[in-house]
Amino acid sequence: MNAAESLTFALNRLHDLPGLSARLGTPLAEEDIAAILDEAARFAEERIAPGRMEADRQGCRLENGRVRTPAAYAALLKDWQEAGWQGVAAPAEHGGQGLPHALWAAVFELASSADMAFALMPMLTAGAVELLSHHASPDQAARFLPPLIAASWNGTMCLTEPQAGSDLSAVRTRAVPDGQGAFRITGSKIYITWGENELAENTLHLVLARLPDAPAGSRGISLFACPKILPDGRRNGVRCGGIEHKPGIHASPTCTMVFEEAEAELVGEPHRGLPAMFAMMNAARLAVGVEGVGQCARATALAEAYAATRVQSGRPIAEHPDVARMLGEMRAVTAAARLLALDCAVSLDRARAGDEGAETRLSLLTPIAKAWCTDRGVEVAGLGIQVHGGAGYVEETGAAQIWRDARIAPIYEGTNGIQAMDLVARKLPRDLPAFLALLDEAAAADPVLKTPARALADTARYLAEAGPDQVGAAAAPFLDAAGWVLGGAWLARAAAAEPGLAREAGFFLRRLLPRATARLLEAMAPA
Amino acid sequence: MNAAESLTFALNRLHDLPGLSARLGTPLAEEDIAAILDEAARFAEERIAPGRMEADRQGCRLENGRVRTPAAYAALLKDWQEAGWQGVAAPAEHGGQGLPHALWAAVFELASSADMAFALMPMLTAGAVELLSHHASPDQAARFLPPLIAASWNGTMCLTEPQAGSDLSAVRTRAVPDGQGAFRITGSKIYITWGENELAENTLHLVLARLPDAPAGSRGISLFACPKILPDGRRNGVRCGGIEHKPGIHASPTCTMVFEEAEAELVGEPHRGLPAMFAMMNAARLAVGVEGVGQCARATALAEAYAATRVQSGRPIAEHPDVARMLGEMRAVTAAARLLALDCAVSLDRARAGDEGAETRLSLLTPIAKAWCTDRGVEVAGLGIQVHGGAGYVEETGAAQIWRDARIAPIYEGTNGIQAMDLVARKLPRDLPAFLALLDEAAAADPVLKTPARALADTARYLAEAGPDQVGAAAAPFLDAAGWVLGGAWLARAAAAEPGLAREAGFFLRRLLPRATARLLEAMAPA
């Protein structure tokens, strides 16, 4: 099965997305889902993927305050807009198609796998749409959502400042009322993905800043919408102060954005910016996890193609046992990561449909999908380089780019260390029974999962009560172990429904699952 | 302990290098060893390391057949020549100091850790010296060795061709006798490290090629010495046809070398080029393993410095438990990798001193040191990026460069898959008792090592008799497990001799050692 077929199979056969979509008021037949994903794969392979390597070579430049992006991206964005992919899961009343979020996750895997740097623009725009859908006033929604959903504007998330990285309570950017109901924003934000560009008609910055009367710390941060170009056509007081030099995603400009009395509107309540931002966190973190899946899938496809045709010692290297081992691991991990991310995506839809327990499942799975899938993205891309041998370290094969691009995903949208703390320090104590139920479900998927699932449950019970230092030192290996167990359970269930997946499931459960135990022992050892 | 202190401690206290050096005829006191490594560290930190990032940014360019390398390298090479580091372990009769190879390995770790791209030139030159010391005629040795040992010439290894990667028996480059005792070489070689440059006075290419009467396959390949500039000052018929674009080691030109009736001399016997090349393989593969150690050490030092000063949520991130966990893993793995590589280096000296079993130990440890230490190099560099958070993905911190540079080491000088097959398919069947003795030694180092060492021994016994497909699918995880066990045993022994290492040893044995078991289960599972 190719990526689109795997996604279609999982959504139709493992998750009954047709039934779920009917309950959400946008009924889709199995064939609709297959057709949408088939078309998305066609767009990704024919329209996005061919330009990936050239876009990486060209990268971005800052010239006189303007950010130059790869030459082919203007036409690509136009095609993306016209094809309507941006609106798949966006609200229908503002021009979207209102389909399940899981369908967007699947489309986004395909797009991100084709060119992660390009797909970051739609990803951030989708995040802005999500945020505004929940927190904007009706008037703001009517003005901002249609152009974002059409992808004629792009959205950014302006959170990080030099002194405020993982700790957003340290944000210093100021917002001063202008006396006419609007605000003036002054400050600097760093690591702003697609912060400045000449592709979109306009850019809407969603900015965390402090009002003059704001209390200190995280309870004094408000959220603002700040367009690059004002309604009357004037350029707003926001400019790009520099772009970062990065090992990967060269074609995605990572900008320092300087706000100098920039005109902005408050979104939601004063001082409630962080909770508003966190409300979209599940979708944003899931999207990053999906990027990991996409990089796994692309690395695997490239390595398979190379290994099938590269002959050494009289046969294709795909038949050399150690290369076959690496390809087997790449395929199995890709399949498991995809299923884990889709569980998370479907939980988001089920939570919206009001299904009992879905919100909790989503909140437990999100940090696991984000961290486990992105760590696997880097690992599988590294195996992809290794399958290529010397050619893997030469940029012309494209294997190295996947590895370089994939490396950002464990960092942004909350580092994987933050994800682990979110799971173990915040969510386990709150939702331990739900987590244990997830593990019972996993243990039932295959006999070989019983022992690691039980060990994970014991560790979860212990950590839900443990002190902060023990929790902190255990969190990352614990999350990783959970990913191996839950991913393995999904593969086992998938293989039960589709015998074609038995090879991947067997490889994963017999060869890779012991990593869960190793990481649990690590989590429980004294730090 | 810093790197030089750790190396000095290991060589003096764990390996009695003073005693061994006396037996090798070049007696060194403990203080001599400490002084040499202290001076090497000073040279590496003050002279090499400061230019690492700028050299990476400048990279290499091919212009009209000339390879431009970073601007600062000319002066750096001059200082390297004058300081005499190239000759540390080279034969005294040709200008070297004739000291133990282990001392060169230690110096090379420090140099490679300071700038891996630059250090590749001395590494390849040392390989050429090693090869010629064993296989050149006295006349060749007298002409070639002094300038190589002085580092005024650089040496290259011209093995790989487009169709002959891991399978060197497919080499097609031809060597035709010129009727006057010399040869004319015609063919193309790829991935030639520092193949063309304007820094060294001359470049001596060691080239694998076929004589006209050569039998097919690996028994028909001869070794030739082919200088870039001939003794009479003429340019030889060898030129750079292109340089590779790579994710890392930008400052080290990776060249396609085109030989067009280039004048060359036969080195050693006709058709015996591959065995001659393999004779220096232990030293060359060990050197690559040492590169992995060097990258571990540099990544750890950078991450420690960053984590000590970067404050989030009111305290340095080094005190955040998950960052402390990553730093703990980086320190423990670096220490273990260094000790494993040094065991291998000292075995090389012991083999030369004629110690019983040393040759076998060397041949068993070499693939483990090469593969395990280079895999750890990439992993530890990845953790180093993660400790830096967003700043880790920005080139200005230097963390990403280590990761990009380190990624070549699992590939060249025999991929890590080739190393694993060398260990499991070639050496285990031949030297199983010696391997089991190594494991007994490891099991005695700490009680926690008993179980994994026994499991490793059982697996080794099984694999020594198993069929090629089972061996091939098991080899890589088996080698990895061996590295975790042997590295852990060295850390336990080191901690027994030096209580200051107890923290690293405890972290490794309690938290990381379970990975050995996971990988053994993987090795033994059906493929």
CSV table of N, CA and C in Angstrom, one decimal, chain A residues 162-167 191 244-249 310-314 321-322 325 329 378 382-383 385-386 389-396 400 403-405 407-408 410-411 415-417 468-469 472-474 476-477 507 510-512 514-515 518-519 521-523 525-527, chain B residues 161-167 191 244-249 310-313 321-322 325 329 378 382-383 385-386 389-396 400 403-405 407-408 410-411 415-417 468-469 472-474 476-477 507 510-512 514-515 518-519 521-523 525-527:
chain,number,residue,atom,x,y,z
A,162,PRO,N,13.6,36.0,22.5
A,162,PRO,CA,14.9,35.5,22.9
A,162,PRO,C,15.0,34.9,24.3
A,163,GLN,N,14.4,35.6,25.3
A,163,GLN,CA,14.4,35.2,26.6
A,163,GLN,C,13.2,34.3,27.0
A,164,ALA,N,12.3,34.1,26.1
A,164,ALA,CA,11.1,33.3,26.3
A,164,ALA,C,10.9,32.2,25.3
A,165,GLY,N,11.6,31.1,25.6
A,165,GLY,CA,11.5,30.0,24.7
A,165,GLY,C,10.4,29.0,25.2
A,166,SER,N,10.9,27.9,25.9
A,166,SER,CA,9.9,27.0,26.4
A,166,SER,C,9.1,27.7,27.5
A,167,ASP,N,9.6,28.8,28.1
A,167,ASP,CA,8.8,29.5,29.2
A,167,ASP,C,8.2,30.7,28.6
A,191,TYR,N,12.1,33.0,15.6
A,191,TYR,CA,11.6,31.7,15.1
A,191,TYR,C,10.2,31.7,14.5
A,244,GLU,N,16.9,33.0,9.8
A,244,GLU,CA,17.9,32.1,10.5
A,244,GLU,C,18.6,31.2,9.4
A,245,HIS,N,19.8,30.9,9.7
A,245,HIS,CA,20.5,29.8,8.9
A,245,HIS,C,20.3,28.5,9.6
A,246,LYS,N,19.7,27.6,8.9
A,246,LYS,CA,19.3,26.3,9.6
A,246,LYS,C,19.9,25.1,8.8
A,247,PRO,N,20.0,24.0,9.5
A,247,PRO,CA,20.5,22.8,8.7
A,247,PRO,C,19.4,22.3,7.7
A,248,GLY,N,18.2,22.6,7.9
A,248,GLY,CA,17.1,22.1,7.0
A,248,GLY,C,16.0,23.1,6.9
A,249,ILE,N,14.9,22.6,6.3
A,249,ILE,CA,13.8,23.4,5.9
A,249,ILE,C,14.3,24.8,5.4
A,310,ARG,N,20.0,-0.2,-7.0
A,310,ARG,CA,21.5,-0.2,-6.8
A,310,ARG,C,22.0,-1.6,-6.6
A,311,VAL,N,22.8,-2.0,-7.5
A,311,VAL,CA,23.4,-3.4,-7.5
A,311,VAL,C,24.8,-3.4,-6.9
A,312,GLN,N,25.0,-4.3,-5.9
A,312,GLN,CA,26.4,-4.5,-5.4
A,312,GLN,C,26.5,-6.0,-5.2
A,313,SER,N,27.7,-6.6,-5.5
A,313,SER,CA,27.9,-8.0,-5.4
A,313,SER,C,26.8,-8.8,-6.1
A,314,GLY,N,26.4,-8.3,-7.2
A,314,GLY,CA,25.6,-9.1,-8.1
A,314,GLY,C,24.1,-9.1,-7.8
A,321,PRO,N,20.9,-8.7,3.4
A,321,PRO,CA,20.1,-8.8,4.6
A,321,PRO,C,20.1,-7.6,5.5
A,322,ASP,N,21.2,-6.9,5.6
A,322,ASP,CA,21.3,-5.8,6.5
A,322,ASP,C,20.5,-4.6,5.9
A,325,ARG,N,16.9,-5.4,6.5
A,325,ARG,CA,16.6,-5.1,7.9
A,325,ARG,C,16.2,-3.6,8.1
A,329,GLU,N,12.6,-2.0,9.1
A,329,GLU,CA,12.4,-1.1,10.2
A,329,GLU,C,11.7,0.2,9.7
A,378,VAL,N,13.2,11.5,12.4
A,378,VAL,CA,14.7,11.7,12.3
A,378,VAL,C,15.4,10.4,12.2
A,382,GLY,N,17.4,8.9,9.1
A,382,GLY,CA,18.8,8.5,9.2
A,382,GLY,C,19.1,7.1,8.6
A,383,LEU,N,18.1,6.2,8.8
A,383,LEU,CA,18.2,4.9,8.2
A,383,LEU,C,18.2,5.0,6.7
A,385,ILE,N,19.4,7.5,4.9
A,385,ILE,CA,20.7,7.8,4.5
A,385,ILE,C,21.6,6.6,4.4
A,386,GLN,N,21.5,5.8,5.5
A,386,GLN,CA,22.4,4.6,5.6
A,386,GLN,C,22.1,3.6,4.5
A,389,GLY,N,24.1,4.4,1.5
A,389,GLY,CA,25.5,4.4,1.6
A,389,GLY,C,26.1,5.7,1.4
A,390,GLY,N,27.3,5.8,0.7
A,390,GLY,CA,27.9,7.0,0.4
A,390,GLY,C,27.0,8.0,-0.3
A,391,ALA,N,26.1,7.5,-1.2
A,391,ALA,CA,25.2,8.4,-1.9
A,391,ALA,C,24.2,9.1,-1.0
A,392,GLY,N,24.0,8.5,0.2
A,392,GLY,CA,23.1,9.1,1.2
A,392,GLY,C,23.7,10.4,1.8
A,393,TYR,N,25.0,10.6,1.7
A,393,TYR,CA,25.6,11.8,2.3
A,393,TYR,C,25.9,12.8,1.2
A,394,VAL,N,25.4,12.5,0.0
A,394,VAL,CA,25.5,13.4,-1.1
A,394,VAL,C,24.1,14.0,-1.4
A,395,GLU,N,24.0,15.4,-1.4
A,395,GLU,CA,22.7,16.0,-1.4
A,395,GLU,C,21.9,15.6,-2.7
A,396,GLU,N,22.5,15.2,-3.8
A,396,GLU,CA,21.8,15.0,-5.0
A,396,GLU,C,20.8,13.8,-4.9
A,400,ALA,N,19.5,13.1,2.3
A,400,ALA,CA,20.0,13.9,3.4
A,400,ALA,C,19.0,15.0,3.7
A,403,TRP,N,16.4,14.1,6.2
A,403,TRP,CA,17.0,14.0,7.6
A,403,TRP,C,17.2,15.4,8.2
A,404,ARG,N,17.7,16.3,7.3
A,404,ARG,CA,17.9,17.7,7.8
A,404,ARG,C,16.6,18.4,8.1
A,405,ASP,N,15.6,18.2,7.2
A,405,ASP,CA,14.3,18.8,7.4
A,405,ASP,C,13.6,18.2,8.7
A,407,ARG,N,14.7,17.2,11.3
A,407,ARG,CA,15.3,17.4,12.7
A,407,ARG,C,14.6,18.5,13.4
A,408,ILE,N,13.9,19.4,12.7
A,408,ILE,CA,13.3,20.5,13.5
A,408,ILE,C,12.1,20.0,14.3
A,410,PRO,N,11.3,17.6,16.3
A,410,PRO,CA,11.3,17.3,17.7
A,410,PRO,C,11.5,18.6,18.6
A,411,ILE,N,11.8,19.7,17.9
A,411,ILE,CA,12.1,20.9,18.7
A,411,ILE,C,10.9,21.9,18.8
A,415,THR,N,9.2,21.4,22.7
A,415,THR,CA,10.2,20.4,22.5
A,415,THR,C,9.7,19.0,22.9
A,416,ASN,N,10.3,18.0,22.5
A,416,ASN,CA,9.8,16.7,22.9
A,416,ASN,C,10.0,16.4,24.4
A,417,GLY,N,10.9,17.1,25.0
A,417,GLY,CA,11.1,17.1,26.5
A,417,GLY,C,9.8,17.7,27.1
A,468,PRO,N,8.8,15.5,41.6
A,468,PRO,CA,9.1,16.2,40.3
A,468,PRO,C,10.4,15.8,39.7
A,469,ASP,N,11.5,15.5,40.5
A,469,ASP,CA,12.7,15.2,39.9
A,469,ASP,C,12.7,13.8,39.3
A,472,GLY,N,10.7,14.2,36.1
A,472,GLY,CA,11.4,14.9,35.1
A,472,GLY,C,12.4,14.0,34.4
A,473,ALA,N,13.1,13.2,35.2
A,473,ALA,CA,14.1,12.3,34.6
A,473,ALA,C,13.5,11.1,33.9
A,474,ALA,N,12.3,10.8,34.2
A,474,ALA,CA,11.7,9.6,33.6
A,474,ALA,C,10.8,9.9,32.4
A,476,ALA,N,10.8,11.5,29.4
A,476,ALA,CA,11.1,11.3,28.0
A,476,ALA,C,11.2,9.8,27.7
A,477,PRO,N,11.9,9.0,28.4
A,477,PRO,CA,11.9,7.6,28.1
A,477,PRO,C,10.6,6.9,28.3
A,507,PHE,N,7.4,-7.6,12.1
A,507,PHE,CA,8.7,-7.0,12.3
A,507,PHE,C,8.7,-6.1,13.5
A,510,ARG,N,8.1,-8.1,17.0
A,510,ARG,CA,9.1,-9.1,17.4
A,510,ARG,C,10.5,-8.4,17.5
A,511,ARG,N,10.8,-7.4,16.6
A,511,ARG,CA,12.1,-6.9,16.6
A,511,ARG,C,12.2,-5.5,17.3
A,512,LEU,N,11.2,-4.7,17.2
A,512,LEU,CA,11.4,-3.3,17.7
A,512,LEU,C,10.7,-3.1,19.1
A,514,PRO,N,10.9,-4.6,21.9
A,514,PRO,CA,11.8,-4.6,23.1
A,514,PRO,C,12.3,-3.3,23.5
A,515,ARG,N,12.4,-2.3,22.5
A,515,ARG,CA,12.8,-1.0,22.9
A,515,ARG,C,12.0,-0.3,24.0
A,518,ALA,N,13.3,-1.5,27.3
A,518,ALA,CA,14.6,-0.8,27.6
A,518,ALA,C,14.3,0.6,28.1
A,519,ARG,N,13.4,1.3,27.5
A,519,ARG,CA,13.2,2.7,27.8
A,519,ARG,C,12.4,2.8,29.2
A,521,LEU,N,12.9,0.7,31.7
A,521,LEU,CA,13.9,0.4,32.7
A,521,LEU,C,14.7,1.7,32.9
A,522,GLU,N,15.0,2.4,31.8
A,522,GLU,CA,15.7,3.7,31.9
A,522,GLU,C,14.9,4.7,32.7
A,523,ALA,N,13.6,4.7,32.4
A,523,ALA,CA,12.7,5.7,33.1
A,523,ALA,C,12.7,5.4,34.6
A,525,ALA,N,15.1,3.9,36.4
A,525,ALA,CA,16.4,3.9,37.1
A,525,ALA,C,16.6,5.2,37.8
A,526,PRO,N,17.4,5.2,38.9
A,526,PRO,CA,17.7,6.5,39.5
A,526,PRO,C,18.4,7.4,38.6
A,527,ALA,N,18.1,8.6,38.6
A,527,ALA,CA,18.7,9.6,37.7
A,527,ALA,C,20.2,9.9,38.1
B,161,GLU,N,34.4,3.5,-6.8
B,161,GLU,CA,34.0,3.9,-8.1
B,161,GLU,C,32.5,3.9,-8.2
B,162,PRO,N,31.9,4.6,-9.1
B,162,PRO,CA,30.4,4.6,-9.1
B,162,PRO,C,29.8,3.2,-8.9
B,163,GLN,N,30.3,2.2,-9.6
B,163,GLN,CA,29.7,0.9,-9.6
B,163,GLN,C,30.3,0.0,-8.5
B,164,ALA,N,31.4,0.5,-7.8
B,164,ALA,CA,32.1,-0.3,-6.8
B,164,ALA,C,32.1,0.5,-5.5
B,165,GLY,N,31.1,0.3,-4.7
B,165,GLY,CA,31.0,1.0,-3.4
B,165,GLY,C,31.5,0.0,-2.4
B,166,SER,N,30.5,-0.6,-1.7
B,166,SER,CA,30.9,-1.6,-0.7
B,166,SER,C,31.6,-2.8,-1.3
B,167,ASP,N,31.3,-3.0,-2.6
B,167,ASP,CA,31.9,-4.2,-3.3
B,167,ASP,C,33.1,-3.7,-4.2
B,191,TYR,N,34.2,10.0,-4.2
B,191,TYR,CA,34.3,10.2,-2.7
B,191,TYR,C,35.7,10.2,-2.2
B,244,GLU,N,31.5,17.0,-4.2
B,244,GLU,CA,30.2,16.7,-3.7
B,244,GLU,C,29.6,17.8,-2.9
B,245,HIS,N,28.2,17.9,-3.0
B,245,HIS,CA,27.5,18.7,-2.0
B,245,HIS,C,27.0,17.8,-0.9
B,246,LYS,N,27.4,18.1,0.3
B,246,LYS,CA,27.1,17.2,1.4
B,246,LYS,C,26.4,18.0,2.5
B,247,PRO,N,25.7,17.2,3.4
B,247,PRO,CA,25.1,17.9,4.5
B,247,PRO,C,26.1,18.4,5.6
B,248,GLY,N,27.3,17.8,5.6
B,248,GLY,CA,28.3,18.2,6.6
B,248,GLY,C,29.7,18.1,6.0
B,249,ILE,N,30.7,18.2,6.9
B,249,ILE,CA,32.1,18.3,6.6
B,249,ILE,C,32.3,19.1,5.3
B,310,ARG,N,21.9,29.2,29.8
B,310,ARG,CA,20.5,29.5,29.3
B,310,ARG,C,19.5,29.3,30.5
B,311,VAL,N,18.9,30.4,30.8
B,311,VAL,CA,17.9,30.4,32.0
B,311,VAL,C,16.5,30.4,31.4
B,312,GLN,N,15.7,29.4,31.9
B,312,GLN,CA,14.3,29.4,31.6
B,312,GLN,C,13.6,29.1,32.9
B,313,SER,N,12.4,29.7,33.1
B,313,SER,CA,11.6,29.4,34.4
B,313,SER,C,12.5,29.6,35.6
B,321,PRO,N,15.1,18.8,34.9
B,321,PRO,CA,15.4,17.3,34.9
B,321,PRO,C,15.6,16.7,33.5
B,322,ASP,N,14.8,17.1,32.6
B,322,ASP,CA,14.9,16.4,31.3
B,322,ASP,C,16.2,16.8,30.5
B,325,ARG,N,18.9,14.9,32.2
B,325,ARG,CA,18.9,13.6,31.7
B,325,ARG,C,19.7,13.5,30.4
B,329,GLU,N,23.2,11.5,29.7
B,329,GLU,CA,23.4,10.5,28.7
B,329,GLU,C,24.6,10.9,27.8
B,378,VAL,N,26.5,10.4,16.2
B,378,VAL,CA,25.3,11.1,15.6
B,378,VAL,C,24.2,11.3,16.7
B,382,GLY,N,22.8,14.7,18.2
B,382,GLY,CA,21.3,15.0,18.1
B,382,GLY,C,20.8,15.4,19.5
B,383,LEU,N,21.3,14.7,20.5
B,383,LEU,CA,20.9,15.2,21.9
B,383,LEU,C,21.4,16.6,22.1
B,385,ILE,N,21.8,19.0,20.0
B,385,ILE,CA,20.8,19.9,19.3
B,385,ILE,C,19.6,20.1,20.2
B,386,GLN,N,19.1,19.0,20.8
B,386,GLN,CA,17.9,19.0,21.6
B,386,GLN,C,18.1,19.8,22.8
B,389,GLY,N,17.4,23.4,22.3
B,389,GLY,CA,16.1,23.8,21.9
B,389,GLY,C,16.1,24.4,20.5
B,390,GLY,N,15.3,25.5,20.3
B,390,GLY,CA,15.3,26.2,19.0
B,390,GLY,C,16.6,26.6,18.5
B,391,ALA,N,17.5,27.0,19.5
B,391,ALA,CA,18.8,27.5,19.1
B,391,ALA,C,19.7,26.4,18.5
B,392,GLY,N,19.3,25.1,18.8
B,392,GLY,CA,20.0,24.0,18.2
B,392,GLY,C,19.9,23.8,16.7
B,393,TYR,N,18.7,24.4,16.2
B,393,TYR,CA,18.5,24.3,14.8
B,393,TYR,C,18.9,25.5,14.1
B,394,VAL,N,19.6,26.4,14.8
B,394,VAL,CA,20.2,27.6,14.2
B,394,VAL,C,21.7,27.4,14.1
B,395,GLU,N,22.2,27.6,12.9
B,395,GLU,CA,23.6,27.2,12.7
B,395,GLU,C,24.6,28.0,13.6
B,396,GLU,N,24.2,29.2,14.0
B,396,GLU,CA,25.1,30.1,14.7
B,396,GLU,C,25.6,29.4,16.1
B,400,ALA,N,24.3,22.2,15.4
B,400,ALA,CA,23.9,21.5,14.2
B,400,ALA,C,25.1,21.0,13.4
B,403,TRP,N,26.3,17.6,14.4
B,403,TRP,CA,25.4,16.6,13.9
B,403,TRP,C,25.5,16.3,12.5
B,404,ARG,N,25.6,17.4,11.7
B,404,ARG,CA,25.8,17.2,10.2
B,404,ARG,C,27.1,16.5,9.9
B,405,ASP,N,28.2,17.0,10.6
B,405,ASP,CA,29.5,16.4,10.3
B,405,ASP,C,29.6,14.9,10.7
B,407,ARG,N,27.5,12.7,10.8
B,407,ARG,CA,26.6,11.7,10.0
B,407,ARG,C,27.4,11.0,9.0
B,408,ILE,N,28.6,11.5,8.5
B,408,ILE,CA,29.3,10.7,7.5
B,408,ILE,C,30.0,9.5,8.1
B,410,PRO,N,29.2,7.0,10.2
B,410,PRO,CA,28.7,5.6,10.0
B,410,PRO,C,28.7,5.1,8.6
B,411,ILE,N,29.1,5.9,7.6
B,411,ILE,CA,29.0,5.5,6.2
B,411,ILE,C,30.4,5.1,5.7
B,415,THR,N,30.6,0.9,5.6
B,415,THR,CA,29.4,1.3,6.3
B,415,THR,C,29.3,0.5,7.6
B,416,ASN,N,28.4,1.0,8.5
B,416,ASN,CA,28.3,0.3,9.8
B,416,ASN,C,27.6,-1.1,9.6
B,417,GLY,N,26.9,-1.2,8.5
B,417,GLY,CA,26.3,-2.6,8.2
B,417,GLY,C,27.5,-3.5,7.8
B,468,PRO,N,23.4,-17.6,6.5
B,468,PRO,CA,23.8,-16.2,6.1
B,468,PRO,C,22.6,-15.2,6.3
B,469,ASP,N,21.4,-15.6,6.0
B,469,ASP,CA,20.3,-14.7,6.2
B,469,ASP,C,20.0,-14.3,7.6
B,472,GLY,N,22.9,-12.1,8.6
B,472,GLY,CA,22.8,-10.8,8.0
B,472,GLY,C,21.7,-9.9,8.7
B,473,ALA,N,20.6,-10.5,9.1
B,473,ALA,CA,19.6,-9.7,9.7
B,473,ALA,C,19.9,-9.4,11.2
B,474,ALA,N,20.8,-10.2,11.8
B,474,ALA,CA,21.1,-10.0,13.2
B,474,ALA,C,22.3,-9.2,13.4
B,476,ALA,N,23.7,-6.2,12.7
B,476,ALA,CA,23.8,-4.8,13.2
B,476,ALA,C,23.3,-4.6,14.6
B,477,PRO,N,22.1,-5.2,14.9
B,477,PRO,CA,21.7,-5.1,16.3
B,477,PRO,C,22.6,-5.8,17.3
B,507,PHE,N,25.0,6.1,35.6
B,507,PHE,CA,24.0,6.5,34.6
B,507,PHE,C,24.0,5.5,33.4
B,510,ARG,N,22.8,1.8,34.7
B,510,ARG,CA,21.4,1.6,35.2
B,510,ARG,C,20.4,2.1,34.1
B,511,ARG,N,20.8,3.1,33.4
B,511,ARG,CA,19.7,3.7,32.5
B,511,ARG,C,19.9,3.3,31.0
B,512,LEU,N,21.1,3.1,30.6
B,512,LEU,CA,21.3,2.9,29.1
B,512,LEU,C,21.6,1.4,28.8
B,514,PRO,N,20.1,-1.3,29.4
B,514,PRO,CA,19.0,-2.1,28.9
B,514,PRO,C,18.8,-2.1,27.4
B,515,ARG,N,19.4,-1.1,26.7
B,515,ARG,CA,19.4,-1.1,25.3
B,515,ARG,C,20.1,-2.3,24.7
B,518,ALA,N,17.5,-5.1,24.5
B,518,ALA,CA,16.5,-4.8,23.4
B,518,ALA,C,17.1,-5.1,22.1
B,519,ARG,N,18.4,-4.8,21.9
B,519,ARG,CA,18.9,-5.0,20.5
B,519,ARG,C,19.3,-6.5,20.3
B,521,LEU,N,17.4,-9.0,21.6
B,521,LEU,CA,16.1,-9.5,21.3
B,521,LEU,C,15.8,-9.3,19.8
B,522,GLU,N,16.1,-8.1,19.3
B,522,GLU,CA,15.9,-7.7,17.9
B,522,GLU,C,16.7,-8.7,17.0
B,523,ALA,N,18.0,-8.9,17.4
B,523,ALA,CA,18.9,-9.7,16.6
B,523,ALA,C,18.4,-11.1,16.5
B,525,ALA,N,15.2,-12.2,16.8
B,525,ALA,CA,13.9,-12.3,16.3
B,525,ALA,C,13.9,-12.7,14.8
B,526,PRO,N,12.9,-13.5,14.3
B,526,PRO,CA,12.9,-13.8,12.9
B,526,PRO,C,12.8,-12.5,12.1
B,527,ALA,N,13.5,-12.5,11.0
B,527,ALA,CA,13.6,-11.2,10.2
B,527,ALA,C,12.3,-11.0,9.4
